[in-house]
Amino acid sequence: MLEVTDSKLAQYVVHHVSDQLVLGEEAFTQPEVMLEAAFTQLAFHKIEWDQQYEFFHESNLGLNEIYTYVKSIFDSESNFLEQSKHIATHLHSASQHPNIKAGELFIGLFENCLLNNAPKKVLAIVKIDEKEIFLDVKNDQNKMIVNGIDGINVKKLNNMAVIVDMGQDEPPAVFIKTKRKEDVIYWQERFLKIRVADEHYHKTNLALTEVKKYILKEETFSNTEKLGYLNKTLDYFRTEEEFQVNEYIDSVFNQADSVQKDIIVNTVKPYETVISESAIEKVEKTYKRKIKLDSNIEIQVNVRDIEQVDELIEVGFDEATNRKFYKIYFQEEE
């Protein structure tokens, strides 16, 4: 994760990207404290640090426009304004679609950002599609004055890119956040032209996410079975070095029928990979360990083995009250 507590906004500029491109003609330096804090929050808020990307090009990396512009800025900060205009122009050409809104483009060059405790220069690119109405309340000589201001919410999600200068011998590290899933194509593929830097992390993350979706949606599984399968899935990924879908099915779903097997294979076969431990740590937090009941009671289950789940939790129906019930077995309270 990038640490920006002691960072400094060295230069920034704002362009307007719409049908007609309006380029800022001045790069600003030394913003006052509150403005710098606002821009810092705008640039780094909600960035996904777990997933790192890299610039690429099919034939020559130097032909990747944003990579070239960013490298020029990192090589010499005097190039900032000129190259920021090139970035805005390239975004303008990548945004020629009626579903892509007009908006402001903030580009800021930050210094003294820490990555693994090493100071780095960082270029932040934020496309702001929406403005909001804010109330500006002031006390002027004991008289309250209220004005409505059309402004930008720095905490709101935008299409964002944070590009870290890793030095002359390494390509820049890229981190992004898109406002909507539909924005991935134009922001990630057409504008930035980046790909996942750690393919093992990416595929492990996708595999765990997709099998979780399948387990939770499968109507033939009871709630306790779903918890068991989720826990066995995590156990498989923790103990194996590679994700192989057929081995996974045999290990976790020992009684899966042919239809279930086909669904799982077709869904996650493309994500077979060397298993990434860091991806497991991230996705594990999203795995369901609770059974929620309509009586506002939750049963939390941390047992990994599905056979143990079946032994410890019994599901039944009470005909006298016409209600379902869970019976939980244990040795002693802790």
mmCIF file of C-alpha atoms in Angstrom:
data_model
loop_
_atom_site.group_PDB
_atom_site.id
_atom_site.type_symbol
_atom_site.label_atom_id
_atom_site.label_comp_id
_atom_site.label_asym_id
_atom_site.label_seq_id
_atom_site.Cartn_x
_atom_site.Cartn_y
_atom_site.Cartn_z
ATOM 1 C CA MET A 1 0.000 0.000 0.000
ATOM 2 C CA LEU A 2 1.143 3.508 -0.798
ATOM 3 C CA GLU A 3 1.573 5.788 2.222
ATOM 4 C CA VAL A 4 0.729 9.418 1.429
ATOM 5 C CA THR A 5 0.530 10.958 4.910
ATOM 6 C CA ASP A 6 3.703 13.007 4.385
ATOM 7 C CA SER A 7 3.393 13.389 0.624
ATOM 8 C CA LYS A 8 3.711 16.738 -1.146
ATOM 9 C CA LEU A 9 1.668 17.879 -4.147
ATOM 10 C CA ALA A 10 4.430 19.344 -6.311
ATOM 11 C CA GLN A 11 2.333 20.277 -9.366
ATOM 12 C CA TYR A 12 -1.235 19.922 -10.531
ATOM 13 C CA VAL A 13 -3.453 20.914 -13.419
ATOM 14 C CA VAL A 14 -7.123 20.544 -14.321
ATOM 15 C CA HIS A 15 -8.381 20.007 -17.888
ATOM 16 C CA HIS A 16 -11.950 19.616 -19.126
ATOM 17 C CA VAL A 17 -12.753 16.599 -21.304
ATOM 18 C CA SER A 18 -15.992 16.671 -23.296
ATOM 19 C CA ASP A 19 -16.981 16.878 -26.949
ATOM 20 C CA GLN A 20 -14.738 19.910 -26.958
ATOM 21 C CA LEU A 21 -11.433 19.574 -25.111
ATOM 22 C CA VAL A 22 -10.488 22.508 -22.870
ATOM 23 C CA LEU A 23 -6.854 22.369 -21.733
ATOM 24 C CA GLY A 24 -5.571 24.099 -18.624
ATOM 25 C CA GLU A 25 -2.827 26.562 -19.510
ATOM 26 C CA GLU A 26 -1.038 26.654 -16.161
ATOM 27 C CA ALA A 27 0.456 24.073 -13.821
ATOM 28 C CA PHE A 28 -0.046 25.149 -10.215
ATOM 29 C CA THR A 29 2.439 24.616 -7.391
ATOM 30 C CA GLN A 30 2.415 25.028 -3.631
ATOM 31 C CA PRO A 31 -1.344 24.789 -3.003
ATOM 32 C CA GLU A 32 -2.561 25.984 0.380
ATOM 33 C CA VAL A 33 -2.932 23.329 3.056
ATOM 34 C CA MET A 34 -6.666 22.582 2.780
ATOM 35 C CA LEU A 35 -6.571 22.461 -1.009
ATOM 36 C CA GLU A 36 -3.604 20.089 -0.971
ATOM 37 C CA ALA A 37 -5.404 17.827 1.526
ATOM 38 C CA ALA A 38 -8.499 17.811 -0.701
ATOM 39 C CA PHE A 39 -6.503 16.947 -3.820
ATOM 40 C CA THR A 40 -4.635 14.209 -1.925
ATOM 41 C CA GLN A 41 -7.923 12.628 -0.856
ATOM 42 C CA LEU A 42 -9.300 12.977 -4.379
ATOM 43 C CA ALA A 43 -6.230 11.270 -5.875
ATOM 44 C CA PHE A 44 -5.839 8.309 -3.508
ATOM 45 C CA HIS A 45 -9.311 7.662 -2.072
ATOM 46 C CA LYS A 46 -10.570 4.084 -2.656
ATOM 47 C CA ILE A 47 -7.661 3.006 -4.883
ATOM 48 C CA GLU A 48 -7.293 -0.794 -4.858
ATOM 49 C CA TRP A 49 -3.734 -1.373 -3.672
ATOM 50 C CA ASP A 50 -3.978 -5.172 -3.701
ATOM 51 C CA GLN A 51 -4.016 -5.342 -7.496
ATOM 52 C CA GLN A 52 -1.039 -3.912 -9.370
ATOM 53 C CA TYR A 53 -1.031 -3.266 -13.113
ATOM 54 C CA GLU A 54 1.632 -2.493 -15.706
ATOM 55 C CA PHE A 55 1.676 -0.661 -19.034
ATOM 56 C CA PHE A 56 1.997 -2.792 -22.151
ATOM 57 C CA HIS A 57 1.947 -2.658 -25.930
ATOM 58 C CA GLU A 58 1.735 -5.495 -28.423
ATOM 59 C CA SER A 59 4.971 -4.593 -30.204
ATOM 60 C CA ASN A 60 6.846 -1.836 -28.365
ATOM 61 C CA LEU A 61 6.154 -0.417 -24.900
ATOM 62 C CA GLY A 62 7.352 2.977 -26.107
ATOM 63 C CA LEU A 63 4.255 3.115 -28.322
ATOM 64 C CA ASN A 64 1.976 3.086 -25.279
ATOM 65 C CA GLU A 65 0.910 6.733 -25.113
ATOM 66 C CA ILE A 66 0.306 7.126 -21.370
ATOM 67 C CA TYR A 67 3.507 5.231 -20.517
ATOM 68 C CA THR A 68 5.477 7.613 -22.740
ATOM 69 C CA TYR A 69 3.866 10.763 -21.323
ATOM 70 C CA VAL A 70 4.268 9.618 -17.717
ATOM 71 C CA LYS A 71 7.909 8.601 -18.184
ATOM 72 C CA SER A 72 8.625 12.046 -19.635
ATOM 73 C CA ILE A 73 7.176 13.677 -16.501
ATOM 74 C CA PHE A 74 9.138 11.407 -14.175
ATOM 75 C CA ASP A 75 12.342 12.100 -16.136
ATOM 76 C CA SER A 76 11.869 15.879 -15.902
ATOM 77 C CA GLU A 77 9.174 17.676 -13.923
ATOM 78 C CA SER A 78 9.479 20.635 -16.292
ATOM 79 C CA ASN A 79 7.585 18.472 -18.806
ATOM 80 C CA PHE A 80 4.553 18.209 -16.513
ATOM 81 C CA LEU A 81 2.205 20.726 -18.156
ATOM 82 C CA GLU A 82 2.965 19.743 -21.754
ATOM 83 C CA GLN A 83 2.649 16.009 -21.058
ATOM 84 C CA SER A 84 -0.526 16.517 -19.014
ATOM 85 C CA LYS A 85 -2.086 18.074 -22.117
ATOM 86 C CA HIS A 86 -1.070 14.998 -24.124
ATOM 87 C CA ILE A 87 -2.711 12.802 -21.456
ATOM 88 C CA ALA A 88 -5.939 14.836 -21.646
ATOM 89 C CA THR A 89 -5.923 14.705 -25.459
ATOM 90 C CA HIS A 90 -5.449 10.932 -25.402
ATOM 91 C CA LEU A 91 -8.300 10.534 -22.889
ATOM 92 C CA HIS A 92 -10.470 12.702 -25.140
ATOM 93 C CA SER A 93 -9.874 10.351 -28.069
ATOM 94 C CA ALA A 94 -10.542 7.295 -25.860
ATOM 95 C CA SER A 95 -13.797 8.791 -24.568
ATOM 96 C CA GLN A 96 -15.682 9.117 -27.861
ATOM 97 C CA HIS A 97 -18.788 7.236 -26.757
ATOM 98 C CA PRO A 98 -22.212 8.644 -25.796
ATOM 99 C CA ASN A 99 -22.220 6.736 -22.484
ATOM 100 C CA ILE A 100 -18.982 8.387 -21.318
ATOM 101 C CA LYS A 101 -19.758 11.626 -19.520
ATOM 102 C CA ALA A 102 -17.940 14.918 -19.860
ATOM 103 C CA GLY A 103 -15.985 16.111 -16.854
ATOM 104 C CA GLU A 104 -12.846 17.505 -15.282
ATOM 105 C CA LEU A 105 -9.511 15.711 -15.481
ATOM 106 C CA PHE A 106 -7.258 16.252 -12.472
ATOM 107 C CA ILE A 107 -3.578 15.387 -12.922
ATOM 108 C CA GLY A 108 -1.270 15.783 -9.936
ATOM 109 C CA LEU A 109 2.405 15.044 -9.369
ATOM 110 C CA PHE A 110 3.056 13.987 -5.779
ATOM 111 C CA GLU A 111 6.442 13.602 -4.105
ATOM 112 C CA ASN A 112 7.552 11.701 -1.008
ATOM 113 C CA CYS A 113 4.931 8.964 -1.267
ATOM 114 C CA LEU A 114 6.167 5.841 0.490
ATOM 115 C CA LEU A 115 5.989 2.412 -1.130
ATOM 116 C CA ASN A 116 7.600 -0.296 1.001
ATOM 117 C CA ASN A 117 9.124 2.557 3.045
ATOM 118 C CA ALA A 118 10.924 3.970 -0.017
ATOM 119 C CA PRO A 119 10.058 7.522 -1.184
ATOM 120 C CA LYS A 120 8.501 7.625 -4.657
ATOM 121 C CA LYS A 121 7.184 10.167 -7.125
ATOM 122 C CA VAL A 122 3.585 9.492 -8.082
ATOM 123 C CA LEU A 123 1.386 10.781 -10.871
ATOM 124 C CA ALA A 124 -2.343 10.713 -10.096
ATOM 125 C CA ILE A 125 -4.946 10.922 -12.877
ATOM 126 C CA VAL A 126 -8.594 11.381 -11.877
ATOM 127 C CA LYS A 127 -11.549 11.816 -14.230
ATOM 128 C CA ILE A 128 -14.423 13.556 -12.416
ATOM 129 C CA ASP A 129 -17.809 13.020 -14.076
ATOM 130 C CA GLU A 130 -20.186 14.544 -11.543
ATOM 131 C CA LYS A 131 -20.489 17.648 -9.422
ATOM 132 C CA GLU A 132 -22.675 18.224 -6.375
ATOM 133 C CA ILE A 133 -24.314 21.139 -4.606
ATOM 134 C CA PHE A 134 -22.632 22.093 -1.321
ATOM 135 C CA LEU A 135 -23.694 24.692 1.269
ATOM 136 C CA ASP A 136 -21.039 27.261 2.114
ATOM 137 C CA VAL A 137 -21.873 28.631 5.581
ATOM 138 C CA LYS A 138 -19.905 31.604 6.934
ATOM 139 C CA ASN A 139 -20.113 33.800 9.999
ATOM 140 C CA ASP A 140 -19.426 37.338 8.813
ATOM 141 C CA GLN A 141 -19.411 39.751 11.784
ATOM 142 C CA ASN A 142 -22.031 37.699 13.624
ATOM 143 C CA LYS A 143 -24.163 37.452 10.513
ATOM 144 C CA MET A 144 -24.684 34.002 9.038
ATOM 145 C CA ILE A 145 -24.265 33.853 5.258
ATOM 146 C CA VAL A 146 -25.236 30.736 3.320
ATOM 147 C CA ASN A 147 -24.410 30.162 -0.343
ATOM 148 C CA GLY A 148 -24.908 27.172 -2.625
ATOM 149 C CA ILE A 149 -21.748 26.036 -4.378
ATOM 150 C CA ASP A 150 -21.442 23.690 -7.352
ATOM 151 C CA GLY A 151 -18.414 21.588 -6.426
ATOM 152 C CA ILE A 152 -16.618 18.254 -6.390
ATOM 153 C CA ASN A 153 -16.986 15.669 -3.633
ATOM 154 C CA VAL A 154 -13.408 14.446 -3.057
ATOM 155 C CA LYS A 155 -14.674 11.276 -1.354
ATOM 156 C CA LYS A 156 -16.865 10.205 -4.264
ATOM 157 C CA LEU A 157 -15.759 7.344 -6.484
ATOM 158 C CA ASN A 158 -14.188 8.364 -9.820
ATOM 159 C CA ASN A 159 -12.189 6.711 -12.566
ATOM 160 C CA MET A 160 -8.687 6.934 -11.161
ATOM 161 C CA ALA A 161 -5.104 5.896 -11.853
ATOM 162 C CA VAL A 162 -2.093 6.164 -9.561
ATOM 163 C CA ILE A 163 1.233 5.664 -11.347
ATOM 164 C CA VAL A 164 4.338 5.135 -9.221
ATOM 165 C CA ASP A 165 7.852 5.934 -10.461
ATOM 166 C CA MET A 166 9.868 2.802 -9.642
ATOM 167 C CA GLY A 167 13.133 4.218 -11.018
ATOM 168 C CA GLN A 168 15.021 4.102 -14.294
ATOM 169 C CA ASP A 169 15.511 0.325 -14.280
ATOM 170 C CA GLU A 170 11.904 -0.659 -13.517
ATOM 171 C CA PRO A 171 8.602 0.115 -15.272
ATOM 172 C CA PRO A 172 6.090 2.255 -13.362
ATOM 173 C CA ALA A 173 3.645 0.486 -11.065
ATOM 174 C CA VAL A 174 0.002 1.280 -11.824
ATOM 175 C CA PHE A 175 -2.982 1.107 -9.469
ATOM 176 C CA ILE A 176 -6.514 1.951 -10.575
ATOM 177 C CA LYS A 177 -10.148 2.242 -9.588
ATOM 178 C CA THR A 178 -13.053 2.460 -12.002
ATOM 179 C CA LYS A 179 -16.373 4.045 -11.139
ATOM 180 C CA ARG A 180 -18.432 1.367 -12.889
ATOM 181 C CA LYS A 181 -17.668 -2.047 -14.359
ATOM 182 C CA GLU A 182 -18.634 -0.673 -17.762
ATOM 183 C CA ASP A 183 -15.789 1.858 -17.517
ATOM 184 C CA VAL A 184 -13.099 -0.821 -17.478
ATOM 185 C CA ILE A 185 -12.930 -1.085 -21.271
ATOM 186 C CA TYR A 186 -12.410 2.584 -21.972
ATOM 187 C CA TRP A 187 -10.376 3.494 -18.849
ATOM 188 C CA GLN A 188 -8.185 0.426 -18.452
ATOM 189 C CA GLU A 189 -7.915 -0.896 -21.996
ATOM 190 C CA ARG A 190 -8.324 2.081 -24.337
ATOM 191 C CA PHE A 191 -6.953 4.947 -22.261
ATOM 192 C CA LEU A 192 -4.276 3.503 -19.968
ATOM 193 C CA LYS A 193 -3.662 0.247 -21.853
ATOM 194 C CA ILE A 194 -2.558 -1.721 -18.813
ATOM 195 C CA ARG A 195 -2.649 -5.360 -17.751
ATOM 196 C CA VAL A 196 -2.382 -7.199 -14.457
ATOM 197 C CA ALA A 197 1.227 -7.306 -13.275
ATOM 198 C CA ASP A 198 0.826 -10.441 -11.129
ATOM 199 C CA GLU A 199 -1.193 -12.916 -13.197
ATOM 200 C CA HIS A 200 -1.138 -15.563 -10.436
ATOM 201 C CA TYR A 201 -2.721 -13.132 -7.974
ATOM 202 C CA HIS A 202 -5.322 -12.093 -10.529
ATOM 203 C CA LYS A 203 -6.357 -15.620 -11.494
ATOM 204 C CA THR A 204 -6.404 -16.890 -7.903
ATOM 205 C CA ASN A 205 -8.622 -13.974 -6.958
ATOM 206 C CA LEU A 206 -11.013 -14.660 -9.844
ATOM 207 C CA ALA A 207 -11.131 -18.404 -9.183
ATOM 208 C CA LEU A 208 -11.975 -17.924 -5.501
ATOM 209 C CA THR A 209 -14.572 -15.290 -6.322
ATOM 210 C CA GLU A 210 -16.313 -17.357 -8.999
ATOM 211 C CA VAL A 211 -16.497 -20.606 -7.043
ATOM 212 C CA LYS A 212 -17.900 -18.652 -4.096
ATOM 213 C CA LYS A 213 -20.642 -17.259 -6.344
ATOM 214 C CA TYR A 214 -21.459 -20.750 -7.610
ATOM 215 C CA ILE A 215 -21.657 -22.261 -4.125
ATOM 216 C CA LEU A 216 -23.873 -19.509 -2.737
ATOM 217 C CA LYS A 217 -26.263 -19.591 -5.707
ATOM 218 C CA GLU A 218 -26.598 -23.380 -5.967
ATOM 219 C CA GLU A 219 -30.126 -24.081 -4.725
ATOM 220 C CA THR A 220 -29.548 -27.779 -4.086
ATOM 221 C CA PHE A 221 -27.051 -26.964 -1.289
ATOM 222 C CA SER A 222 -28.363 -26.311 2.210
ATOM 223 C CA ASN A 223 -26.925 -23.383 4.172
ATOM 224 C CA THR A 224 -24.722 -25.688 6.202
ATOM 225 C CA GLU A 225 -23.497 -27.408 3.038
ATOM 226 C CA LYS A 226 -22.653 -24.026 1.524
ATOM 227 C CA LEU A 227 -20.578 -23.111 4.575
ATOM 228 C CA GLY A 228 -18.839 -26.454 4.399
ATOM 229 C CA TYR A 229 -18.025 -26.116 0.701
ATOM 230 C CA LEU A 230 -16.726 -22.589 1.198
ATOM 231 C CA ASN A 231 -14.478 -23.710 4.025
ATOM 232 C CA LYS A 232 -13.239 -26.717 2.043
ATOM 233 C CA THR A 233 -12.534 -24.380 -0.878
ATOM 234 C CA LEU A 234 -10.335 -22.179 1.301
ATOM 235 C CA ASP A 235 -8.648 -25.265 2.715
ATOM 236 C CA TYR A 236 -7.878 -26.489 -0.823
ATOM 237 C CA PHE A 237 -6.346 -23.164 -1.858
ATOM 238 C CA ARG A 238 -4.313 -22.975 1.349
ATOM 239 C CA THR A 239 -2.784 -26.435 0.966
ATOM 240 C CA GLU A 240 -2.277 -26.774 -2.809
ATOM 241 C CA GLU A 241 0.413 -25.056 -4.874
ATOM 242 C CA GLU A 242 -1.628 -24.916 -8.093
ATOM 243 C CA PHE A 243 -5.297 -24.521 -8.825
ATOM 244 C CA GLN A 244 -6.471 -27.317 -11.136
ATOM 245 C CA VAL A 245 -10.216 -27.292 -11.573
ATOM 246 C CA ASN A 246 -10.754 -31.084 -11.804
ATOM 247 C CA GLU A 247 -8.620 -31.703 -8.723
ATOM 248 C CA TYR A 248 -10.496 -28.936 -6.938
ATOM 249 C CA ILE A 249 -13.873 -30.508 -7.758
ATOM 250 C CA ASP A 250 -12.741 -33.942 -6.586
ATOM 251 C CA SER A 251 -11.356 -32.464 -3.365
ATOM 252 C CA VAL A 252 -14.304 -30.237 -2.475
ATOM 253 C CA PHE A 253 -17.385 -31.641 -4.257
ATOM 254 C CA ASN A 254 -16.888 -35.380 -3.937
ATOM 255 C CA GLN A 255 -20.529 -36.052 -4.863
ATOM 256 C CA ALA A 256 -20.978 -33.431 -7.585
ATOM 257 C CA ASP A 257 -23.026 -34.621 -10.550
ATOM 258 C CA SER A 258 -21.975 -34.122 -14.163
ATOM 259 C CA VAL A 259 -24.039 -30.954 -14.592
ATOM 260 C CA GLN A 260 -22.509 -29.329 -11.522
ATOM 261 C CA LYS A 261 -19.018 -30.329 -12.661
ATOM 262 C CA ASP A 262 -19.589 -28.852 -16.118
ATOM 263 C CA ILE A 263 -20.773 -25.548 -14.630
ATOM 264 C CA ILE A 264 -17.718 -25.253 -12.392
ATOM 265 C CA VAL A 265 -15.276 -26.269 -15.130
ATOM 266 C CA ASN A 266 -16.746 -23.858 -17.668
ATOM 267 C CA THR A 267 -16.686 -21.045 -15.116
ATOM 268 C CA VAL A 268 -13.182 -21.312 -13.644
ATOM 269 C CA LYS A 269 -11.119 -23.386 -16.101
ATOM 270 C CA PRO A 270 -9.512 -20.171 -17.514
ATOM 271 C CA TYR A 271 -8.266 -19.304 -14.016
ATOM 272 C CA GLU A 272 -6.093 -22.367 -13.446
ATOM 273 C CA THR A 273 -2.838 -21.026 -12.043
ATOM 274 C CA VAL A 274 -0.121 -21.158 -9.417
ATOM 275 C CA ILE A 275 -1.953 -20.184 -6.229
ATOM 276 C CA SER A 276 -1.212 -16.752 -4.767
ATOM 277 C CA GLU A 277 -1.238 -16.617 -0.961
ATOM 278 C CA SER A 278 -1.868 -12.864 -0.900
ATOM 279 C CA ALA A 279 -4.976 -13.344 -3.066
ATOM 280 C CA ILE A 280 -6.285 -15.950 -0.594
ATOM 281 C CA GLU A 281 -5.817 -13.505 2.299
ATOM 282 C CA LYS A 282 -7.847 -10.860 0.465
ATOM 283 C CA VAL A 283 -10.730 -13.045 -0.744
ATOM 284 C CA GLU A 284 -10.971 -15.051 2.485
ATOM 285 C CA LYS A 285 -12.398 -11.979 4.223
ATOM 286 C CA THR A 286 -15.393 -12.057 1.866
ATOM 287 C CA TYR A 287 -16.208 -15.736 2.379
ATOM 288 C CA LYS A 288 -19.441 -16.401 4.198
ATOM 289 C CA ARG A 289 -19.191 -17.913 7.667
ATOM 290 C CA LYS A 290 -22.624 -17.011 8.971
ATOM 291 C CA ILE A 291 -26.132 -18.414 8.715
ATOM 292 C CA LYS A 292 -28.612 -15.528 8.987
ATOM 293 C CA LEU A 293 -32.106 -16.337 10.241
ATOM 294 C CA ASP A 294 -35.286 -14.276 9.857
ATOM 295 C CA SER A 295 -35.421 -13.931 13.662
ATOM 296 C CA ASN A 296 -32.338 -11.636 13.492
ATOM 297 C CA ILE A 297 -30.184 -14.432 14.877
ATOM 298 C CA GLU A 298 -26.856 -15.223 13.220
ATOM 299 C CA ILE A 299 -24.939 -18.484 13.588
ATOM 300 C CA GLN A 300 -21.217 -18.077 12.928
ATOM 301 C CA VAL A 301 -19.394 -21.200 11.771
ATOM 302 C CA ASN A 302 -15.583 -21.458 11.535
ATOM 303 C CA VAL A 303 -15.369 -25.209 10.933
ATOM 304 C CA ARG A 304 -13.466 -26.025 7.720
ATOM 305 C CA ASP A 305 -14.553 -29.601 7.056
ATOM 306 C CA ILE A 306 -18.065 -30.084 5.674
ATOM 307 C CA GLU A 307 -18.395 -33.455 7.417
ATOM 308 C CA GLN A 308 -17.759 -31.723 10.757
ATOM 309 C CA VAL A 309 -20.345 -29.086 9.926
ATOM 310 C CA ASP A 310 -22.930 -31.787 9.312
ATOM 311 C CA GLU A 311 -22.008 -33.432 12.623
ATOM 312 C CA LEU A 312 -22.240 -30.224 14.638
ATOM 313 C CA ILE A 313 -25.286 -28.551 13.074
ATOM 314 C CA GLU A 314 -28.578 -30.306 12.441
ATOM 315 C CA VAL A 315 -31.401 -28.756 10.420
ATOM 316 C CA GLY A 316 -35.000 -29.762 11.131
ATOM 317 C CA PHE A 317 -38.662 -28.791 10.946
ATOM 318 C CA ASP A 318 -40.972 -28.548 13.953
ATOM 319 C CA GLU A 319 -44.478 -29.533 12.815
ATOM 320 C CA ALA A 320 -46.024 -28.301 16.055
ATOM 321 C CA THR A 321 -44.901 -24.702 15.476
ATOM 322 C CA ASN A 322 -44.608 -24.955 11.675
ATOM 323 C CA ARG A 323 -41.081 -23.537 11.824
ATOM 324 C CA LYS A 324 -37.595 -24.643 10.854
ATOM 325 C CA PHE A 325 -34.872 -25.058 13.473
ATOM 326 C CA TYR A 326 -31.122 -25.599 13.886
ATOM 327 C CA LYS A 327 -29.784 -27.939 16.540
ATOM 328 C CA ILE A 328 -26.139 -27.246 17.460
ATOM 329 C CA TYR A 329 -23.941 -29.788 19.235
ATOM 330 C CA PHE A 330 -20.921 -28.858 21.413
ATOM 331 C CA GLN A 331 -18.796 -30.194 24.258
ATOM 332 C CA GLU A 332 -18.612 -27.089 26.445
ATOM 333 C CA GLU A 333 -18.999 -23.313 26.287
ATOM 334 C CA GLU A 334 -15.912 -21.093 25.921
#
